[in-house]
Amino acid sequence: MTNQDGFETLAIHAGQEPDPVTGAVVPPIYQVSTYKQDGVGGLRGGYEYSRSANPTRTALEQCLAALESGPRALAFASGMAAEDCLLRTVCSPGDHVLVPDDAYGGTYRLFARVFSGWGLAHDVVPVSHVAAVREQLAARKITVVWAETPTNPLLGIADIRALAEAAHEAGALLVVDNTFASPYLQQPLALGADVVVHSTTKYLGGHSDVVGGALVVADPELAERLAFTQNATGGVAGPFDSWLTLRGVKTLAARMDRHCRNATRVAQMLAEHPAVSEVLYPGLPSHPGHKTAQEQMRAFGGMVSFRLLAGEEAAVRACGRTRLFTLGESLGGVESLIEHPARMTHASVTGSPLEVPGDLIRLSVGIEDCDDLLDDLRQALSDS
Ligand SMILES: Cc1ncc(COP(=O)(O)O)c(C=O)c1O
């Protein structure tokens, strides 16, 4: 592979040279814990124990690094394991971080309920307002600015380039959770971010059949430190999970094109629906982050959130009435999902500054026939 190869080529080939021994065209599942040494310390290809490194995981890590244009990626057992490894490595007790006012509930819970006990303080800041972030950066020493864009579940947009500038002027790292966009739509490292976080469970895996996470870093020295923590704490991606994720990654571009096309039509239909008070989709020109999204994303993604005029109970009822949209947590698979964030994915932020409105519904728009999806939503909302 060369740096000139296009995204789709890298997704299918980076880190995935045919096996030198057998010619197998996809990396085998190295379902193995340990490796024969040729004399003490005589490692073949650097492999000694699969917590430290495993060839199937290496293939996934090389591919993810290529897709995010970073020198190195690390693959984890889940997105949360990746976040945990990152925070343990770049922060110390007594440090202060900025966290977004809209984010995956589990990420906020990690800061508020786990790392707070470790002595890591956090302030919640609207990361879509760079001036507000700059104000916080000026007020105290900040180690990390954490951003999601688009955010989960309100689909807010943060200007990655502007945030990176602000963070770096203040000596802080910018971490961007790129789960909602995927590297096909947005490459935060190229815009100045220091670390990209993924829940590979979502679009990268793409088929709702595996849980995983990843970190991709711009600085090789930081990558070394992260790899040390990863090996020391052990939240690694297993061989079969790595293989499944890598198989999903091969079709990422084709899937994302279709997710984006379907989501745009769904957002447009909902924007005209009489039961809907607001549609949150960065592809709509009315979205406050539309211009920034246009500048930093290839397209606007497959996630659409919307609010119902009739309120929370109507939203809960509508979530239970769809035929094709499956009621469930998670996102980014080929099948469409619907959920009620306040009572499901974001129940853990109830009562916090990240609490989400009760009348909100979140859709992960899949790649089914879009006419069927539109019909399904219309019937689910018919008496809302
Ligand atoms: C934006 C985002 N980041 C991180 C995570 C956590 O990832 P995982 O569930 O793979 O641990 C999620 C999970 O939903 C998410 O939506």
CSV table of N, CA and C in Angstrom, one decimal, residues 63-194:
chain,number,residue,atom,x,y,z
A,63,CYS,N,-4.7,-1.3,9.4
A,63,CYS,CA,-5.8,-0.8,8.5
A,63,CYS,C,-6.4,0.5,9.1
A,64,LEU,N,-6.7,0.5,10.3
A,64,LEU,CA,-7.4,1.7,11.0
A,64,LEU,C,-6.4,2.9,10.9
A,65,ALA,N,-5.1,2.6,11.1
A,65,ALA,CA,-4.2,3.7,11.1
A,65,ALA,C,-4.2,4.3,9.7
A,66,ALA,N,-4.2,3.5,8.7
A,66,ALA,CA,-4.2,4.0,7.3
A,66,ALA,C,-5.5,4.8,7.0
A,67,LEU,N,-6.6,4.3,7.5
A,67,LEU,CA,-7.9,5.0,7.2
A,67,LEU,C,-8.0,6.3,7.9
A,68,GLU,N,-7.3,6.5,9.1
A,68,GLU,CA,-7.4,7.7,9.8
A,68,GLU,C,-6.1,8.6,9.5
A,69,SER,N,-5.3,8.1,8.6
A,69,SER,CA,-4.1,8.8,8.2
A,69,SER,C,-3.2,9.1,9.5
A,70,GLY,N,-3.1,8.1,10.3
A,70,GLY,CA,-2.3,8.3,11.5
A,70,GLY,C,-1.1,7.3,11.4
A,71,PRO,N,0.0,7.5,12.2
A,71,PRO,CA,1.1,6.6,12.2
A,71,PRO,C,0.8,5.2,12.8
A,72,ARG,N,-0.2,5.3,13.8
A,72,ARG,CA,-0.4,4.0,14.6
A,72,ARG,C,-1.8,4.0,15.2
A,73,ALA,N,-2.4,2.8,15.2
A,73,ALA,CA,-3.7,2.6,15.8
A,73,ALA,C,-3.6,1.4,16.8
A,74,LEU,N,-4.4,1.4,17.8
A,74,LEU,CA,-4.5,0.3,18.8
A,74,LEU,C,-5.9,-0.1,18.8
A,75,ALA,N,-6.2,-1.5,18.8
A,75,ALA,CA,-7.5,-2.0,18.9
A,75,ALA,C,-7.8,-2.6,20.2
A,76,PHE,N,-9.0,-2.3,20.7
A,76,PHE,CA,-9.4,-2.7,22.1
A,76,PHE,C,-10.7,-3.5,22.1
A,77,ALA,N,-11.0,-4.0,23.3
A,77,ALA,CA,-12.2,-4.9,23.4
A,77,ALA,C,-13.5,-4.1,23.3
A,78,SER,N,-13.5,-2.8,23.5
A,78,SER,CA,-14.7,-2.0,23.3
A,78,SER,C,-14.2,-0.5,23.2
A,79,GLY,N,-15.1,0.3,22.8
A,79,GLY,CA,-14.8,1.7,22.8
A,79,GLY,C,-14.5,2.3,24.2
A,80,MET,N,-15.2,1.8,25.2
A,80,MET,CA,-14.9,2.2,26.5
A,80,MET,C,-13.5,1.8,27.0
A,81,ALA,N,-13.1,0.6,26.6
A,81,ALA,CA,-11.7,0.2,27.0
A,81,ALA,C,-10.7,1.1,26.3
A,82,ALA,N,-11.0,1.5,25.1
A,82,ALA,CA,-10.1,2.4,24.4
A,82,ALA,C,-10.0,3.8,25.2
A,83,GLU,N,-11.2,4.3,25.6
A,83,GLU,CA,-11.2,5.6,26.3
A,83,GLU,C,-10.5,5.5,27.6
A,84,ASP,N,-10.7,4.4,28.3
A,84,ASP,CA,-10.1,4.1,29.6
A,84,ASP,C,-8.6,4.1,29.5
A,85,CYS,N,-8.1,3.4,28.5
A,85,CYS,CA,-6.6,3.4,28.3
A,85,CYS,C,-6.1,4.7,28.0
A,86,LEU,N,-6.8,5.5,27.2
A,86,LEU,CA,-6.3,6.8,26.8
A,86,LEU,C,-6.2,7.7,28.0
A,87,LEU,N,-7.3,7.8,28.8
A,87,LEU,CA,-7.3,8.7,30.0
A,87,LEU,C,-6.2,8.3,31.0
A,88,ARG,N,-6.1,7.0,31.2
A,88,ARG,CA,-5.0,6.6,32.2
A,88,ARG,C,-3.6,7.0,31.7
A,89,THR,N,-3.5,7.1,30.4
A,89,THR,CA,-2.1,7.4,29.8
A,89,THR,C,-1.8,8.9,29.8
A,90,VAL,N,-2.8,9.7,29.4
A,90,VAL,CA,-2.5,11.1,29.1
A,90,VAL,C,-2.9,12.0,30.3
A,91,CYS,N,-3.6,11.4,31.3
A,91,CYS,CA,-4.0,12.2,32.5
A,91,CYS,C,-3.4,11.7,33.7
A,92,SER,N,-3.3,12.5,34.7
A,92,SER,CA,-2.9,12.1,36.1
A,92,SER,C,-3.9,12.6,37.1
A,93,PRO,N,-4.0,11.9,38.2
A,93,PRO,CA,-4.8,12.5,39.3
A,93,PRO,C,-4.5,14.0,39.6
A,94,GLY,N,-5.5,14.8,39.7
A,94,GLY,CA,-5.2,16.2,39.9
A,94,GLY,C,-5.4,17.0,38.6
A,95,ASP,N,-5.4,16.4,37.5
A,95,ASP,CA,-5.6,17.1,36.2
A,95,ASP,C,-7.0,17.5,36.0
A,96,HIS,N,-7.2,18.3,35.0
A,96,HIS,CA,-8.6,18.9,34.7
A,96,HIS,C,-8.8,18.7,33.2
A,97,VAL,N,-10.0,18.2,32.8
A,97,VAL,CA,-10.3,18.0,31.4
A,97,VAL,C,-11.6,18.7,31.1
A,98,LEU,N,-11.8,19.0,29.8
A,98,LEU,CA,-13.1,19.6,29.3
A,98,LEU,C,-13.8,18.5,28.6
A,99,VAL,N,-15.1,18.3,28.9
A,99,VAL,CA,-15.9,17.3,28.3
A,99,VAL,C,-17.1,18.0,27.6
A,100,PRO,N,-17.6,17.4,26.5
A,100,PRO,CA,-18.7,18.0,25.8
A,100,PRO,C,-20.0,18.0,26.5
A,101,ASP,N,-20.9,19.0,26.1
A,101,ASP,CA,-22.2,19.0,26.7
A,101,ASP,C,-23.2,18.1,26.1
A,102,ASP,N,-22.7,17.4,25.0
A,102,ASP,CA,-23.5,16.3,24.4
A,102,ASP,C,-22.6,15.3,24.0
A,103,ALA,N,-22.8,14.1,24.5
A,103,ALA,CA,-21.8,13.0,24.2
A,103,ALA,C,-22.5,11.7,24.6
A,104,TYR,N,-21.9,10.6,24.1
A,104,TYR,CA,-22.4,9.2,24.5
A,104,TYR,C,-22.4,9.2,26.1
A,105,GLY,N,-23.5,8.7,26.6
A,105,GLY,CA,-23.7,8.7,28.1
A,105,GLY,C,-22.6,7.9,28.8
A,106,GLY,N,-22.1,6.8,28.2
A,106,GLY,CA,-21.1,6.0,28.8
A,106,GLY,C,-19.8,6.8,28.9
A,107,THR,N,-19.5,7.6,28.0
A,107,THR,CA,-18.3,8.4,28.0
A,107,THR,C,-18.4,9.4,29.2
A,108,TYR,N,-19.5,10.1,29.3
A,108,TYR,CA,-19.7,11.0,30.4
A,108,TYR,C,-19.6,10.2,31.8
A,109,ARG,N,-20.2,9.1,31.8
A,109,ARG,CA,-20.2,8.3,33.0
A,109,ARG,C,-18.8,7.9,33.4
A,110,LEU,N,-17.9,7.6,32.4
A,110,LEU,CA,-16.5,7.3,32.7
A,110,LEU,C,-15.8,8.5,33.4
A,111,PHE,N,-16.1,9.7,32.9
A,111,PHE,CA,-15.5,10.9,33.6
A,111,PHE,C,-16.1,11.1,35.0
A,112,ALA,N,-17.5,11.1,35.0
A,112,ALA,CA,-18.2,11.5,36.2
A,112,ALA,C,-18.2,10.5,37.3
A,113,ARG,N,-18.1,9.2,37.0
A,113,ARG,CA,-18.3,8.1,38.0
A,113,ARG,C,-17.1,7.3,38.2
A,114,VAL,N,-16.1,7.3,37.3
A,114,VAL,CA,-14.9,6.4,37.4
A,114,VAL,C,-13.7,7.3,37.6
A,115,PHE,N,-13.4,8.2,36.7
A,115,PHE,CA,-12.2,9.0,36.8
A,115,PHE,C,-12.3,10.1,37.8
A,116,SER,N,-13.5,10.5,38.2
A,116,SER,CA,-13.6,11.5,39.2
A,116,SER,C,-13.0,10.9,40.5
A,117,GLY,N,-13.3,9.7,40.8
A,117,GLY,CA,-12.8,9.0,42.0
A,117,GLY,C,-11.3,8.8,42.0
A,118,TRP,N,-10.7,8.9,40.8
A,118,TRP,CA,-9.2,8.8,40.6
A,118,TRP,C,-8.6,10.2,40.8
A,119,GLY,N,-9.4,11.2,40.9
A,119,GLY,CA,-8.9,12.6,41.1
A,119,GLY,C,-8.8,13.4,39.8
A,120,LEU,N,-9.5,12.9,38.7
A,120,LEU,CA,-9.5,13.7,37.5
A,120,LEU,C,-10.8,14.6,37.4
A,121,ALA,N,-10.6,15.9,37.4
A,121,ALA,CA,-11.7,16.8,37.4
A,121,ALA,C,-12.2,17.1,36.0
A,122,HIS,N,-13.5,17.4,35.8
A,122,HIS,CA,-13.9,17.7,34.5
A,122,HIS,C,-14.9,18.9,34.6
A,123,ASP,N,-14.9,19.7,33.5
A,123,ASP,CA,-15.9,20.7,33.3
A,123,ASP,C,-16.6,20.4,32.0
A,124,VAL,N,-18.0,20.6,32.0
A,124,VAL,CA,-18.8,20.4,30.8
A,124,VAL,C,-18.8,21.7,30.0
A,125,VAL,N,-18.5,21.6,28.7
A,125,VAL,CA,-18.4,22.8,27.9
A,125,VAL,C,-19.1,22.5,26.5
A,126,PRO,N,-19.8,23.5,26.0
A,126,PRO,CA,-20.4,23.3,24.6
A,126,PRO,C,-19.3,23.3,23.6
A,127,VAL,N,-18.8,22.2,23.1
A,127,VAL,CA,-17.7,22.2,22.2
A,127,VAL,C,-18.0,22.7,20.8
A,128,SER,N,-19.3,22.9,20.5
A,128,SER,CA,-19.6,23.6,19.2
A,128,SER,C,-19.4,25.1,19.3
A,129,HIS,N,-19.1,25.6,20.5
A,129,HIS,CA,-18.8,27.1,20.7
A,129,HIS,C,-17.4,27.2,21.1
A,130,VAL,N,-16.5,27.5,20.1
A,130,VAL,CA,-15.1,27.5,20.4
A,130,VAL,C,-14.7,28.6,21.4
A,131,ALA,N,-15.5,29.7,21.3
A,131,ALA,CA,-15.2,30.8,22.3
A,131,ALA,C,-15.4,30.3,23.7
A,132,ALA,N,-16.4,29.5,23.9
A,132,ALA,CA,-16.7,29.0,25.3
A,132,ALA,C,-15.5,28.0,25.7
A,133,VAL,N,-15.0,27.3,24.8
A,133,VAL,CA,-13.9,26.4,25.1
A,133,VAL,C,-12.7,27.2,25.4
A,134,ARG,N,-12.4,28.2,24.6
A,134,ARG,CA,-11.3,29.1,24.9
A,134,ARG,C,-11.4,29.7,26.3
A,135,GLU,N,-12.6,30.1,26.7
A,135,GLU,CA,-12.8,30.7,28.0
A,135,GLU,C,-12.3,29.8,29.1
A,136,GLN,N,-12.8,28.5,28.9
A,136,GLN,CA,-12.4,27.5,29.9
A,136,GLN,C,-10.9,27.2,29.9
A,137,LEU,N,-10.3,27.2,28.7
A,137,LEU,CA,-8.9,27.0,28.6
A,137,LEU,C,-8.1,28.1,29.3
A,138,ALA,N,-8.6,29.3,29.2
A,138,ALA,CA,-7.9,30.4,29.8
A,138,ALA,C,-8.1,30.4,31.4
A,139,ALA,N,-9.1,29.8,31.8
A,139,ALA,CA,-9.4,29.9,33.3
A,139,ALA,C,-8.5,28.9,34.1
A,140,ARG,N,-8.1,27.8,33.6
A,140,ARG,CA,-7.2,26.9,34.3
A,140,ARG,C,-6.4,26.0,33.4
A,141,LYS,N,-5.5,25.3,33.9
A,141,LYS,CA,-4.7,24.4,33.1
A,141,LYS,C,-5.5,23.2,32.8
A,142,ILE,N,-5.7,22.9,31.5
A,142,ILE,CA,-6.5,21.8,31.0
A,142,ILE,C,-5.6,20.8,30.3
A,143,THR,N,-5.8,19.5,30.6
A,143,THR,CA,-4.9,18.5,30.0
A,143,THR,C,-5.5,18.0,28.7
A,144,VAL,N,-6.8,17.8,28.7
A,144,VAL,CA,-7.5,17.2,27.5
A,144,VAL,C,-8.8,18.0,27.2
A,145,VAL,N,-9.0,18.3,25.9
A,145,VAL,CA,-10.3,18.7,25.4
A,145,VAL,C,-10.9,17.5,24.7
A,146,TRP,N,-12.0,17.1,25.1
A,146,TRP,CA,-12.7,15.9,24.5
A,146,TRP,C,-13.9,16.4,23.7
A,147,ALA,N,-13.9,15.9,22.5
A,147,ALA,CA,-15.0,16.3,21.6
A,147,ALA,C,-15.6,15.1,20.9
A,148,GLU,N,-16.9,15.2,20.6
A,148,GLU,CA,-17.5,14.3,19.6
A,148,GLU,C,-18.1,15.1,18.5
A,149,THR,N,-18.0,14.7,17.3
A,149,THR,CA,-18.7,15.4,16.2
A,149,THR,C,-18.9,14.5,15.0
A,150,PRO,N,-20.1,14.3,14.6
A,150,PRO,CA,-21.4,14.7,15.3
A,150,PRO,C,-21.5,14.1,16.6
A,151,THR,N,-22.3,14.8,17.5
A,151,THR,CA,-22.4,14.3,18.9
A,151,THR,C,-23.6,13.3,19.0
A,152,ASN,N,-23.5,12.5,20.0
A,152,ASN,CA,-24.5,11.5,20.3
A,152,ASN,C,-25.3,11.9,21.5
A,153,PRO,N,-26.6,12.2,21.5
A,153,PRO,CA,-27.5,11.9,20.4
A,153,PRO,C,-28.0,13.2,19.7
A,154,LEU,N,-27.5,14.4,20.0
A,154,LEU,CA,-28.1,15.6,19.5
A,154,LEU,C,-27.5,16.0,18.2
A,155,LEU,N,-26.5,15.3,17.6
A,155,LEU,CA,-26.0,15.6,16.3
A,155,LEU,C,-25.4,17.0,16.2
A,156,GLY,N,-24.8,17.5,17.3
A,156,GLY,CA,-24.1,18.8,17.3
A,156,GLY,C,-22.8,18.6,16.5
A,157,ILE,N,-22.3,19.8,16.0
A,157,ILE,CA,-21.1,19.7,15.2
A,157,ILE,C,-20.0,20.6,15.9
A,158,ALA,N,-18.8,20.1,16.1
A,158,ALA,CA,-17.7,20.9,16.6
A,158,ALA,C,-16.7,21.1,15.4
A,159,ASP,N,-16.1,22.3,15.4
A,159,ASP,CA,-15.2,22.7,14.4
A,159,ASP,C,-13.8,22.1,14.9
A,160,ILE,N,-13.4,21.0,14.3
A,160,ILE,CA,-12.2,20.3,14.8
A,160,ILE,C,-10.9,21.2,14.6
A,161,ARG,N,-10.8,21.8,13.5
A,161,ARG,CA,-9.6,22.6,13.3
A,161,ARG,C,-9.5,23.8,14.3
A,162,ALA,N,-10.6,24.4,14.6
A,162,ALA,CA,-10.6,25.5,15.5
A,162,ALA,C,-10.4,25.0,17.0
A,163,LEU,N,-10.9,23.9,17.3
A,163,LEU,CA,-10.7,23.3,18.6
A,163,LEU,C,-9.3,22.9,18.8
A,164,ALA,N,-8.7,22.3,17.8
A,164,ALA,CA,-7.3,21.9,17.9
A,164,ALA,C,-6.4,23.1,18.1
A,165,GLU,N,-6.6,24.2,17.4
A,165,GLU,CA,-5.8,25.4,17.6
A,165,GLU,C,-6.0,25.9,19.0
A,166,ALA,N,-7.2,26.0,19.5
A,166,ALA,CA,-7.4,26.5,20.9
A,166,ALA,C,-6.8,25.6,21.9
A,167,ALA,N,-6.9,24.3,21.7
A,167,ALA,CA,-6.4,23.3,22.7
A,167,ALA,C,-4.8,23.4,22.7
A,168,HIS,N,-4.2,23.5,21.5
A,168,HIS,CA,-2.8,23.5,21.4
A,168,HIS,C,-2.2,24.8,22.0
A,169,GLU,N,-2.8,25.9,21.7
A,169,GLU,CA,-2.3,27.2,22.3
A,169,GLU,C,-2.3,27.1,23.8
A,170,ALA,N,-3.2,26.3,24.4
A,170,ALA,CA,-3.3,26.2,25.9
A,170,ALA,C,-2.5,25.0,26.4
A,171,GLY,N,-1.8,24.3,25.5
A,171,GLY,CA,-1.0,23.1,25.9
A,171,GLY,C,-1.8,21.9,26.2
A,172,ALA,N,-3.1,21.8,25.7
A,172,ALA,CA,-3.9,20.7,25.9
A,172,ALA,C,-3.9,19.8,24.7
A,173,LEU,N,-4.3,18.5,24.9
A,173,LEU,CA,-4.5,17.6,23.7
A,173,LEU,C,-6.0,17.7,23.3
A,174,LEU,N,-6.2,17.5,22.0
A,174,LEU,CA,-7.6,17.4,21.5
A,174,LEU,C,-7.9,16.0,21.1
A,175,VAL,N,-8.9,15.4,21.8
A,175,VAL,CA,-9.3,14.0,21.5
A,175,VAL,C,-10.7,14.2,20.8
A,176,VAL,N,-10.8,13.5,19.6
A,176,VAL,CA,-12.1,13.5,18.9
A,176,VAL,C,-12.6,12.1,18.8
A,177,ASP,N,-13.8,11.9,19.3
A,177,ASP,CA,-14.5,10.6,19.1
A,177,ASP,C,-15.2,10.7,17.8
A,178,ASN,N,-14.7,9.8,16.8
A,178,ASN,CA,-15.1,9.9,15.4
A,178,ASN,C,-16.1,8.8,15.1
A,179,THR,N,-16.7,8.2,16.1
A,179,THR,CA,-17.6,7.1,15.9
A,179,THR,C,-18.7,7.4,15.0
A,180,PHE,N,-19.4,8.5,15.1
A,180,PHE,CA,-20.6,8.8,14.3
A,180,PHE,C,-20.2,9.0,12.9
A,181,ALA,N,-19.0,9.7,12.6
A,181,ALA,CA,-18.7,10.0,11.2
A,181,ALA,C,-18.0,8.8,10.5
A,182,SER,N,-17.2,8.1,11.2
A,182,SER,CA,-16.3,7.1,10.7
A,182,SER,C,-15.2,7.8,9.9
A,183,PRO,N,-14.0,7.2,9.7
A,183,PRO,CA,-12.9,7.8,8.9
A,183,PRO,C,-13.3,8.1,7.5
A,184,TYR,N,-14.3,7.4,6.9
A,184,TYR,CA,-14.7,7.7,5.5
A,184,TYR,C,-15.2,9.1,5.4
A,185,LEU,N,-16.0,9.6,6.4
A,185,LEU,CA,-16.6,10.9,6.3
A,185,LEU,C,-15.7,12.0,6.9
A,186,GLN,N,-14.8,11.7,7.8
A,186,GLN,CA,-14.1,12.7,8.5
A,186,GLN,C,-12.8,12.2,9.1
A,187,GLN,N,-11.7,12.9,8.9
A,187,GLN,CA,-10.4,12.5,9.4
A,187,GLN,C,-9.9,13.5,10.4
A,188,PRO,N,-10.2,13.4,11.7
A,188,PRO,CA,-9.8,14.4,12.7
A,188,PRO,C,-8.3,14.7,12.8
A,189,LEU,N,-7.5,13.7,12.6
A,189,LEU,CA,-6.0,13.9,12.7
A,189,LEU,C,-5.5,14.9,11.7
A,190,ALA,N,-6.1,14.8,10.5
A,190,ALA,CA,-5.7,15.7,9.4
A,190,ALA,C,-6.2,17.1,9.7
A,191,LEU,N,-7.1,17.3,10.6
A,191,LEU,CA,-7.6,18.6,10.9
A,191,LEU,C,-7.0,19.1,12.2
A,192,GLY,N,-6.0,18.4,12.7
A,192,GLY,CA,-5.2,18.9,13.9
A,192,GLY,C,-5.5,18.2,15.2
A,193,ALA,N,-6.4,17.2,15.2
A,193,ALA,CA,-6.7,16.5,16.5
A,193,ALA,C,-5.5,15.6,16.8
A,194,ASP,N,-5.3,15.4,18.1
A,194,ASP,CA,-4.1,14.5,18.5
A,194,ASP,C,-4.5,13.1,18.6
